[in-house]
mmCIF file of C-alpha atoms in Angstrom:
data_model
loop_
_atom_site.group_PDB
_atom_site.id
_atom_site.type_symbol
_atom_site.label_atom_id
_atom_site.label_comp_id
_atom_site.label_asym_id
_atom_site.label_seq_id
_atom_site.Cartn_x
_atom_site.Cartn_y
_atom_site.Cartn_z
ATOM 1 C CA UNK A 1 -138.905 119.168 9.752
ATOM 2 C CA UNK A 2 -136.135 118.803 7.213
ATOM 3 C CA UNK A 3 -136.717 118.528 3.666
ATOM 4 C CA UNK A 4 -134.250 116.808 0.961
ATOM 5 C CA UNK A 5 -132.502 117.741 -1.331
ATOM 6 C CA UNK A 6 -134.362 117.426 -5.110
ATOM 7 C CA UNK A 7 -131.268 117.162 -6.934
ATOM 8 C CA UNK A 8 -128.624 115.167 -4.964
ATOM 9 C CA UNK A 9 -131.657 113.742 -2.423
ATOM 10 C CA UNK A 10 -129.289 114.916 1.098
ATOM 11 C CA UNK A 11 -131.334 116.498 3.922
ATOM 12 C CA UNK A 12 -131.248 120.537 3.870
ATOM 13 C CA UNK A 13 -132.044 123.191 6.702
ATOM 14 C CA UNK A 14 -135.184 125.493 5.346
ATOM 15 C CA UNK A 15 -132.644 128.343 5.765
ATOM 16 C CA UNK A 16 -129.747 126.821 3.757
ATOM 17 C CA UNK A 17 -131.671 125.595 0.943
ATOM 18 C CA UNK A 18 -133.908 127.442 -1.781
ATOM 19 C CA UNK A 19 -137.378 126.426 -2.901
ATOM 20 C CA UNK A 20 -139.244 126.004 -5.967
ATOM 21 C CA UNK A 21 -142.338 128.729 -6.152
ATOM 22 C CA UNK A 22 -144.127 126.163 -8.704
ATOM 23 C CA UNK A 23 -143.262 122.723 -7.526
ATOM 24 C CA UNK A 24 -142.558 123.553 -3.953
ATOM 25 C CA UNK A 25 -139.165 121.494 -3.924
ATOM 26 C CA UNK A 26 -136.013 122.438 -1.725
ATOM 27 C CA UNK A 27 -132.109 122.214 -3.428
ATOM 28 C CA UNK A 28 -129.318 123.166 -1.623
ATOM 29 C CA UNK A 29 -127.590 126.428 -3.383
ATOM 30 C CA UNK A 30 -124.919 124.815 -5.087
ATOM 31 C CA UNK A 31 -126.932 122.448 -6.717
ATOM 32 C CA UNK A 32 -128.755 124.900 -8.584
ATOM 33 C CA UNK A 33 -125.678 127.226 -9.156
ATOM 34 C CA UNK A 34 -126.317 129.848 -6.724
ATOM 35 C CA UNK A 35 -123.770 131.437 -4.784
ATOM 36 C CA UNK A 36 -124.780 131.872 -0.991
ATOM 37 C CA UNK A 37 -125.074 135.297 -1.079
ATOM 38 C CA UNK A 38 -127.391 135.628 -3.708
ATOM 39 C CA UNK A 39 -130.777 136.961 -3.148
ATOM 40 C CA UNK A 40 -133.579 134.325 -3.859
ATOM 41 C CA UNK A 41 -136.968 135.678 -5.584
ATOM 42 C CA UNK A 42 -140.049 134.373 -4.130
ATOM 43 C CA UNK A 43 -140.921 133.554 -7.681
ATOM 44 C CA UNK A 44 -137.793 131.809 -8.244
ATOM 45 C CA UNK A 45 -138.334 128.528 -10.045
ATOM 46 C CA UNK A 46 -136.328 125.428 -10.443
ATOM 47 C CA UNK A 47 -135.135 123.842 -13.987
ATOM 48 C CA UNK A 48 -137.490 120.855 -13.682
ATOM 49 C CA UNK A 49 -140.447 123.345 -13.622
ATOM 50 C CA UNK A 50 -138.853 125.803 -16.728
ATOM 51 C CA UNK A 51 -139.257 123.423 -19.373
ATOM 52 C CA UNK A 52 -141.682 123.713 -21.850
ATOM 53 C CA UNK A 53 -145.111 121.761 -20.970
ATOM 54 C CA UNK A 54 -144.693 120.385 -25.181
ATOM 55 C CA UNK A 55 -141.917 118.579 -24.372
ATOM 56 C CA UNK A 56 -142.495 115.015 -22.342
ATOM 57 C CA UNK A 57 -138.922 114.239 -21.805
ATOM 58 C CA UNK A 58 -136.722 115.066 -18.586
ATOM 59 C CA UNK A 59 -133.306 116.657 -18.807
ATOM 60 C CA UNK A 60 -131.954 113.835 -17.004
ATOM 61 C CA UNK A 61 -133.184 112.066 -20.284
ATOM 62 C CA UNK A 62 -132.095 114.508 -22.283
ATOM 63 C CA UNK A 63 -128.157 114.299 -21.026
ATOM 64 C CA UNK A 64 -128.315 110.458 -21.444
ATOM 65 C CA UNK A 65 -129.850 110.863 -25.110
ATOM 66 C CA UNK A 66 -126.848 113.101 -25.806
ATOM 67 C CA UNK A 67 -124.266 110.604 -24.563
ATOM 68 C CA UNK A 68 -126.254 107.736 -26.291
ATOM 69 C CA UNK A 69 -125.787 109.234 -29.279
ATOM 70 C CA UNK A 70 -122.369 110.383 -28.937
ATOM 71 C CA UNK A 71 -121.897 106.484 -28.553
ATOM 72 C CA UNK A 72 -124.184 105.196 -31.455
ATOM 73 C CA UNK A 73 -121.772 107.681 -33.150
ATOM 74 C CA UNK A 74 -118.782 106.156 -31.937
ATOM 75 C CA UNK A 75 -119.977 102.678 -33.047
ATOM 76 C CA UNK A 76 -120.834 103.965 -35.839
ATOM 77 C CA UNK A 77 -116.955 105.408 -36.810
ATOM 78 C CA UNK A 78 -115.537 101.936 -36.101
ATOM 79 C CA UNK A 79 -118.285 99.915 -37.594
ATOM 80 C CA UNK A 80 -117.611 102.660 -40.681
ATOM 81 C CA UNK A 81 -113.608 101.666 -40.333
ATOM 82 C CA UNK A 82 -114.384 97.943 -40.048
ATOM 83 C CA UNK A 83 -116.535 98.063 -43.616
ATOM 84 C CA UNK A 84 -113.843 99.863 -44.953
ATOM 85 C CA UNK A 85 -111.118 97.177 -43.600
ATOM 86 C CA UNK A 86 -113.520 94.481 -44.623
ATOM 87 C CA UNK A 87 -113.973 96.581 -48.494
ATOM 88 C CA UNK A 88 -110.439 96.294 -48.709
ATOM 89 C CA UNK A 89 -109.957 92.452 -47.176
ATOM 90 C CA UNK A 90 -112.393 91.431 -50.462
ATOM 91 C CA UNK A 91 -111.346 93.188 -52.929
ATOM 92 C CA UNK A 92 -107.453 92.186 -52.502
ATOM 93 C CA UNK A 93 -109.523 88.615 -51.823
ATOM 94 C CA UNK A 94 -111.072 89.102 -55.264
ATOM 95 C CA UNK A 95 -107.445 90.253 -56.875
ATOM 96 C CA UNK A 96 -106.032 87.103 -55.241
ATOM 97 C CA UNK A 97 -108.845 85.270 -57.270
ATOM 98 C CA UNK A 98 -108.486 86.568 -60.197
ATOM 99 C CA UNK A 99 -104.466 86.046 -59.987
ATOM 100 C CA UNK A 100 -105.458 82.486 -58.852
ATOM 101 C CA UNK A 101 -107.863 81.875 -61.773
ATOM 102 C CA UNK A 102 -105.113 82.982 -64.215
ATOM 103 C CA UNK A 103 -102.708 80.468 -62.884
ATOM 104 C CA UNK A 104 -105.527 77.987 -63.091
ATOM 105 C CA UNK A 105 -105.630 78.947 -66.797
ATOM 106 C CA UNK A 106 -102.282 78.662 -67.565
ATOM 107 C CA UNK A 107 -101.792 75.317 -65.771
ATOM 108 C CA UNK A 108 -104.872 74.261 -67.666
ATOM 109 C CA UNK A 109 -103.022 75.230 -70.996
ATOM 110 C CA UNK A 110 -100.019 73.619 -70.255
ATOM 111 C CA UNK A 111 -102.409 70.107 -69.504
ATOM 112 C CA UNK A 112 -103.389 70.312 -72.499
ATOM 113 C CA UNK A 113 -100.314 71.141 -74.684
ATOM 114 C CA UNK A 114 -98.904 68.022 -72.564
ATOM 115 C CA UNK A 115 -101.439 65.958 -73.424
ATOM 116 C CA UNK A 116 -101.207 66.752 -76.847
ATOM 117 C CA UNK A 117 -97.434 65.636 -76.927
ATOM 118 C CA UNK A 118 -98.414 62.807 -75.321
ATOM 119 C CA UNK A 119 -100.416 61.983 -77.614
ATOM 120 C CA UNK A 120 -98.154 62.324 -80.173
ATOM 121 C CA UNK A 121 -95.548 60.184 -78.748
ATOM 122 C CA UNK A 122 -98.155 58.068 -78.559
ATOM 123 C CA UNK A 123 -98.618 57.642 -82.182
ATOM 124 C CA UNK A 124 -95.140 57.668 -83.592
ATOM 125 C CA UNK A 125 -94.074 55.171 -80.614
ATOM 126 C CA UNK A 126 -97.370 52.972 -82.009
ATOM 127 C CA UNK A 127 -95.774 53.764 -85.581
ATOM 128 C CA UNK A 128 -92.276 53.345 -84.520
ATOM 129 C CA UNK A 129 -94.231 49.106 -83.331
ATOM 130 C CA UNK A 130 -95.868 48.490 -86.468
ATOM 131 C CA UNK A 131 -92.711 49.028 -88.823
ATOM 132 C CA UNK A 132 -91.222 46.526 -86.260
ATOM 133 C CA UNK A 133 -93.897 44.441 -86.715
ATOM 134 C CA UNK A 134 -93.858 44.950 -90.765
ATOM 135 C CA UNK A 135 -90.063 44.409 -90.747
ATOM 136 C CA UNK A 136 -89.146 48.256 -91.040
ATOM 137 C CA UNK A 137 -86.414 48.334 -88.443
ATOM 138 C CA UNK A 138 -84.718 51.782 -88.188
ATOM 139 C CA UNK A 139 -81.560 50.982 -87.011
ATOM 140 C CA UNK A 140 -78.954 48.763 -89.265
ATOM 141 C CA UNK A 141 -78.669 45.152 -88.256
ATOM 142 C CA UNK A 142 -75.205 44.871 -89.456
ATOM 143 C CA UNK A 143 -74.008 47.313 -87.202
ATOM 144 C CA UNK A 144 -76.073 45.280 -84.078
ATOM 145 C CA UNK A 145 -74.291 42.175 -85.300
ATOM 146 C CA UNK A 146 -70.966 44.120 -85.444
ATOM 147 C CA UNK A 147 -71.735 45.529 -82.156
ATOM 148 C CA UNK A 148 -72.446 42.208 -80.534
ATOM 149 C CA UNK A 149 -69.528 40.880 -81.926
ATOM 150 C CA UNK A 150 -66.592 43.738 -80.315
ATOM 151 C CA UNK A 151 -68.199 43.500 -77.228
ATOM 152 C CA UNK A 152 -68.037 39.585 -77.001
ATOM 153 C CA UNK A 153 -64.394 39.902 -78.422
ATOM 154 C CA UNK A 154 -63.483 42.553 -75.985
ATOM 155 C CA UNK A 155 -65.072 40.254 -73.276
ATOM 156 C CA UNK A 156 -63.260 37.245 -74.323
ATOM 157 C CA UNK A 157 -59.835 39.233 -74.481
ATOM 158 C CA UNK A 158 -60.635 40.010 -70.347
ATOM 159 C CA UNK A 159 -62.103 36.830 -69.774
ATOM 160 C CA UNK A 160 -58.168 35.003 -71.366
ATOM 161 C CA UNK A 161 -56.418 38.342 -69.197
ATOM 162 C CA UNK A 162 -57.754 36.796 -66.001
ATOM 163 C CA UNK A 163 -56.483 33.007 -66.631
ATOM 164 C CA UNK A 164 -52.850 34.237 -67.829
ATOM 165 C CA UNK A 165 -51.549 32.364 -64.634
ATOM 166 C CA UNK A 166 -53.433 29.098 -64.988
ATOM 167 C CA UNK A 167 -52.648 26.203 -66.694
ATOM 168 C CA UNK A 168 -54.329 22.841 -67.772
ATOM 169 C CA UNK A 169 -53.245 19.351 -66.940
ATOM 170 C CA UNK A 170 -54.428 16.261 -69.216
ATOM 171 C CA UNK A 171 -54.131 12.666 -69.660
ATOM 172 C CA UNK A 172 -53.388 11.839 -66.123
ATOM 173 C CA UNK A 173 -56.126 8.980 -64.661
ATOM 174 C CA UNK A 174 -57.609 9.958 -62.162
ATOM 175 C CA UNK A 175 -58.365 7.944 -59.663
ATOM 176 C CA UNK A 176 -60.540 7.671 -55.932
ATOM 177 C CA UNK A 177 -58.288 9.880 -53.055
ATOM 178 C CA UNK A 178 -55.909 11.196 -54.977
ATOM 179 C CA UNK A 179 -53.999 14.916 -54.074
ATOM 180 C CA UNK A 180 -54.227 16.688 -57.351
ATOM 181 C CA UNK A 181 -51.476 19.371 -55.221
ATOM 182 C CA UNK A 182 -49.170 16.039 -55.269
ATOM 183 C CA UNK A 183 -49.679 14.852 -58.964
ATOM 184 C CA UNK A 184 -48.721 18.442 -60.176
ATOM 185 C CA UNK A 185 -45.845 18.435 -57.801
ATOM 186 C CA UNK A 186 -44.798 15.459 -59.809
ATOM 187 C CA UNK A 187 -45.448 16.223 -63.033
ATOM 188 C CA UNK A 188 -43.286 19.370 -62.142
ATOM 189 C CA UNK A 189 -39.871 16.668 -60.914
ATOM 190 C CA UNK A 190 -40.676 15.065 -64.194
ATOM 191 C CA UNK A 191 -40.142 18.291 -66.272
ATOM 192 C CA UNK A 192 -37.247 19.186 -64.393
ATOM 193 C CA UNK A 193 -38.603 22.224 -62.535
ATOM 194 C CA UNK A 194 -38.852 23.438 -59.441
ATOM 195 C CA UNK A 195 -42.280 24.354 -58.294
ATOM 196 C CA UNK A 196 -42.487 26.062 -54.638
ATOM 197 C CA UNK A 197 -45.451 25.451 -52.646
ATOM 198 C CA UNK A 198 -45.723 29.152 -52.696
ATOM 199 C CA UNK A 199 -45.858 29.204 -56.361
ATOM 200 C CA UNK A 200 -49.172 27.286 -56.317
ATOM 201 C CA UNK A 201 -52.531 28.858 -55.587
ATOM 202 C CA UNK A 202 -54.879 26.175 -56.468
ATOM 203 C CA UNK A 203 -55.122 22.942 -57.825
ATOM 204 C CA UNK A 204 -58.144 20.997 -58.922
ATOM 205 C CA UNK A 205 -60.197 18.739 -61.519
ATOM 206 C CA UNK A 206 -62.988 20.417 -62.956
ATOM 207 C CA UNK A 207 -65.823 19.180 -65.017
ATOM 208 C CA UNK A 208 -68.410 16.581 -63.964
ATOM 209 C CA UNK A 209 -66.796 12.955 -63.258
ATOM 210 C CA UNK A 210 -67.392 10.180 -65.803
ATOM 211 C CA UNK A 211 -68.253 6.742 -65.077
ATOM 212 C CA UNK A 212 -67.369 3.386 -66.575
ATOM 213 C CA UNK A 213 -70.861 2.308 -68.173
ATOM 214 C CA UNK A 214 -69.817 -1.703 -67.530
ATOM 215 C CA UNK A 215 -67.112 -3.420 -66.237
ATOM 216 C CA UNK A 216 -66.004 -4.428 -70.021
ATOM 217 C CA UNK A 217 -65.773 -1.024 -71.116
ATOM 218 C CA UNK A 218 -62.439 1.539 -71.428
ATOM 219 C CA UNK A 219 -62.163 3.320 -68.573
ATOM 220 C CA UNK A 220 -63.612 6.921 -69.263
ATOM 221 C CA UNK A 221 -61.166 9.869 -70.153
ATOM 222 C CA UNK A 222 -59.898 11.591 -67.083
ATOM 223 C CA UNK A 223 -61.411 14.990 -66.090
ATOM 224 C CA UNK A 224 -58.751 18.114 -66.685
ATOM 225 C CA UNK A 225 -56.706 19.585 -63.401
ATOM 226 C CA UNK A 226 -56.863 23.146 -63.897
ATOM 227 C CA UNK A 227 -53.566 24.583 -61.883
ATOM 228 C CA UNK A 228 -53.377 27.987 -60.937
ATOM 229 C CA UNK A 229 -50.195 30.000 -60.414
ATOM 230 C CA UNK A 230 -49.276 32.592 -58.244
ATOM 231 C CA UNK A 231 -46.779 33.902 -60.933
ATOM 232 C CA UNK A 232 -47.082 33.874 -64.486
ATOM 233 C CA UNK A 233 -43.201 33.668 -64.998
ATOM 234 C CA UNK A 234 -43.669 30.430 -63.017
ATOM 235 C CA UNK A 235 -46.153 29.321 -65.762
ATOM 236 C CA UNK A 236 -43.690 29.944 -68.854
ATOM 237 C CA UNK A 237 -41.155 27.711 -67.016
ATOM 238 C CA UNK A 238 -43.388 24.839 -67.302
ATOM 239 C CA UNK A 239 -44.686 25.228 -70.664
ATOM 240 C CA UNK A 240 -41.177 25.511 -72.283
ATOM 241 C CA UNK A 241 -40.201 22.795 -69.974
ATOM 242 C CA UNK A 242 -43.317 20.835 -71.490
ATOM 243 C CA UNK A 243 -42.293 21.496 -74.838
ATOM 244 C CA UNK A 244 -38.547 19.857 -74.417
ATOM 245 C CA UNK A 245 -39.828 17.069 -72.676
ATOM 246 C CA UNK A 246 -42.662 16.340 -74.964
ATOM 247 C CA UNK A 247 -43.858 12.888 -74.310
ATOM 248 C CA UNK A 248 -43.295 12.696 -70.812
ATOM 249 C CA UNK A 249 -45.994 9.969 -68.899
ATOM 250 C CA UNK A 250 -46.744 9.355 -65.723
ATOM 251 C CA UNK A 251 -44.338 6.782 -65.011
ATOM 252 C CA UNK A 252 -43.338 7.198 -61.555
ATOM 253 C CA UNK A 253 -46.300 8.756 -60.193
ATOM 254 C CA UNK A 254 -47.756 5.358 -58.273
ATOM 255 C CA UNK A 255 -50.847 5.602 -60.531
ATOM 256 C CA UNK A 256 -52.479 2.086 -61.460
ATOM 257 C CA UNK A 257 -52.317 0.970 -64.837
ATOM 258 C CA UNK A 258 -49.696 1.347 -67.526
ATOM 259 C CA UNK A 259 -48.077 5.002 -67.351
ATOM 260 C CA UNK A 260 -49.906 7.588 -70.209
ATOM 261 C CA UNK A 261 -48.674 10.250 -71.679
ATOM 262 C CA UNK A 262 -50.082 13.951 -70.042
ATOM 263 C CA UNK A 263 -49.876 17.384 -71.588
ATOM 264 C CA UNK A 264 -49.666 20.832 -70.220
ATOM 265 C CA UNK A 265 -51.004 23.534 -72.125
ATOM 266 C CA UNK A 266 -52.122 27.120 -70.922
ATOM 267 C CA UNK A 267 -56.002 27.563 -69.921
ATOM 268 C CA UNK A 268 -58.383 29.237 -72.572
ATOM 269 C CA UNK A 269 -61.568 30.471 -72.632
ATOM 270 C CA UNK A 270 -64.150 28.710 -73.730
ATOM 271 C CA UNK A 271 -64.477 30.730 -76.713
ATOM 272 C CA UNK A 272 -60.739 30.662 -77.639
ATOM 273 C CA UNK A 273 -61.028 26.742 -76.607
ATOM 274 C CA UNK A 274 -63.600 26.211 -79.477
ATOM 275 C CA UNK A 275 -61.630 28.727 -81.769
ATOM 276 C CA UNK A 276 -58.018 26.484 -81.340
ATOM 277 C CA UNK A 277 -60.300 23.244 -82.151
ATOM 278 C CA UNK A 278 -61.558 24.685 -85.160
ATOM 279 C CA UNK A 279 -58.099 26.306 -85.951
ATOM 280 C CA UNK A 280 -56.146 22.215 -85.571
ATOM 281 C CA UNK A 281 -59.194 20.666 -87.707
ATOM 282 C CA UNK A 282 -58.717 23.114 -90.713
ATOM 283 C CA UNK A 283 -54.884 23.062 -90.339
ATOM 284 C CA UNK A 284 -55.359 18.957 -90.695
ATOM 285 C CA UNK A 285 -57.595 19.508 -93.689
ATOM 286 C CA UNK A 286 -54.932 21.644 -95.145
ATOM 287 C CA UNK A 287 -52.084 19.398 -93.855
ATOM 288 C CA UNK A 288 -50.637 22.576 -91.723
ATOM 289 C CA UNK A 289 -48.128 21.360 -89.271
ATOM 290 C CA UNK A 290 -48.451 23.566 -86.868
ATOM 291 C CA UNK A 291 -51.314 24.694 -84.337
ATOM 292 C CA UNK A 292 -50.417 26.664 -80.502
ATOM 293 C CA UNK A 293 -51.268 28.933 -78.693
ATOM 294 C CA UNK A 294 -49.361 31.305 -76.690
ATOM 295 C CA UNK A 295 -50.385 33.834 -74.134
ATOM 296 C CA UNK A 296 -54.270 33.089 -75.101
ATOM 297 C CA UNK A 297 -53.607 33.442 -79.325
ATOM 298 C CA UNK A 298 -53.873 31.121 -81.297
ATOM 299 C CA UNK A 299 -51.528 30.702 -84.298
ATOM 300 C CA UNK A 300 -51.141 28.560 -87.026
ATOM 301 C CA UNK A 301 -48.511 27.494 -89.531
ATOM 302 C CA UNK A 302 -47.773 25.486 -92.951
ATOM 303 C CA UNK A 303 -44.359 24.414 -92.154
ATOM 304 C CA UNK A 304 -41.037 25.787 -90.899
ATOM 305 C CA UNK A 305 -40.359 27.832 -93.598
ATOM 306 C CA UNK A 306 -44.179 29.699 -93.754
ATOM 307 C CA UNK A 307 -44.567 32.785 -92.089
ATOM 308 C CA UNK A 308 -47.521 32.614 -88.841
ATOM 309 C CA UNK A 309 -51.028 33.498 -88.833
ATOM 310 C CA UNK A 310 -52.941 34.815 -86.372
ATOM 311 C CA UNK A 311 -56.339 33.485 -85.168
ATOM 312 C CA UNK A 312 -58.480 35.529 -83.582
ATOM 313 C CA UNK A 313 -62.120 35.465 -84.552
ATOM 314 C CA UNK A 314 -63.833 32.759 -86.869
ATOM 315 C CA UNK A 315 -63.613 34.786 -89.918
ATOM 316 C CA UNK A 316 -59.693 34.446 -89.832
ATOM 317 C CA UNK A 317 -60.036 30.719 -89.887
ATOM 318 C CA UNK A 318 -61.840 31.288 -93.503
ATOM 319 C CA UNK A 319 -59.358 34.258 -94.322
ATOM 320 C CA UNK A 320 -56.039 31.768 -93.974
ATOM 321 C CA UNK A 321 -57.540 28.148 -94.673
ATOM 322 C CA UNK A 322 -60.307 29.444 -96.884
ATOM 323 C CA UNK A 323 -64.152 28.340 -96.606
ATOM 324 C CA UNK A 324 -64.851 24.258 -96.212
#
């Protein structure tokens, strides 16, 4: 009968094989590291049966023990290299902490030294309200005034700039369809000039219309045609025309009623407007004869021998006429 093998468990021939004198088990020679020519004692004994009796554990245990703990140390190494890692992970963790804790601090500091300016903006802006209130202005309120005053000259100067090609029709009665294009074509046959259509850009009554309040009253003053040129050479024609033909009406013109007299002056501002009233009612006062304008200034004169004076703010009026 064939036996096995007690190492690799194959079947073995009695005469191939060696046996155990203790435990009576068959192994095939190389299993056992013995060469085939090798002379077996009969009190040969296998490596099962030669250890101790003390110890309880089997080689085959024994081999896996020493590879278990070959791997436990393994593990061990890279758990030891992962700590480490992990050491070093936290404590740059705990620099970046610190860092961050300092910035914290600083941006704390700087709160707090803004809040403090704050605060004392706070209090002189809360000063800076009660001297207002109490009258304590800072700034001068001459120079305001004076202030206020250039710029509303310098905007008046632009304001008369833009009408230097307009011109202002009066005294001519207005009346229900009429072409206020036609009546300054006639007024411009009656001066003796000759006024292109091209010349004209725009003609037209402005200011809000006025009614008769009964049928027995004077008809109500007719609103102003305000003419605007394309050329301001154009415009100079017609005044100085205007001026040789003063007293010119509107004879002629197929108006109803008896013919009036109409004037053409240049356009103002309504500042300048108010200035040249005020400028004719002090030269009355003063018995002045003259009062015109000319290219938006106003001018004034005591007779033909006096020299001119120039209007230009209402202080001047007091400088040449003196105060009322």
């Amino acid at each position: 009968m064939a036996n096995k093998c007690g190492h690799c468990g194959k079947f073995i021939s009695q005469t191939d094989g060696v046996k155990c004198s203790k435990c009576t088990s068959t192994y095939h020679r190389p299993c056992v590291n013995i060469s085939p020519e090798s002379r077996i004692s009969p009190k040969w004994i296998c490596k099962t049966c030669k250890i101790p009796r003390q110890s309880p554990v089997p080689a085959d245990y024994c081999i896996e023990a020493s590879v278990d703990s070959r791997v436990e140390s393994h593990i061990e190494g890279l758990l030891a290299k992962e700590i480490k890692l992990l050491r070093t992970e936290l404590k740059t963790l705990s620099e970046e902490m610190v860092s961050f804790r300092q910035e914290i601090a600083k941006l704390n500091t700087s709160m707090t030294q803004f809040n403090s300016r704050l605060d004392s903006v706070e209090t002189r802006v809360t000063s800076l309200e009660q001297q207002t209130k109490e009258g304590h202005k800072s700034c001068n309120n001459n120079e305001l005034v004076d202030i206020i005053a250039r710029l509303k000259r310098d905007l008046n100067i632009k304001e008369q700039a833009a009408l230097s090609n307009d011109l202002e029709l009066t005294g001519i009665p207005e009346q229900k369809g009429e072409s206020p294009g036609h009546l300054m074509t006639l007024v411009a046959k009656k001066l003796d000039v000759e006024l292109d259509e091209r010349d004209v850009v725009s003609v037209e009554r402005t200011g809000m219309r006025r009614n008769r309040e009964s049928s027995d009253s004077e008809p109500p003053r007719p609103r102003v045609i305000v003419v605007r040129l394309a050329r301001r050479s154009v415009r100079d024609q017609l005044l100085r025309a205007a001026r040789v033909r003063r007293g010119a009406d509107t004879s002629g013109f197929n108006i109803n009623g008896e013919p009036t007299r109409f004037y053409l002056n240049e356009r103002l501002t309504y500042a300048n407007k108010h200035l040249f009233h005020r400028a004719r009612q002090e030269a009355r006062r003063c018995n002045w004869r003259y009062a015109w304008t000319k290219n938006g200034v106003i001018f004034v004169k005591r007779d033909s021998m006096s020299s001119k004076q120039k209007i230009c703010m209402d202080c001047d009026i007091e400088k040449v006429f003196g105060s009322s």
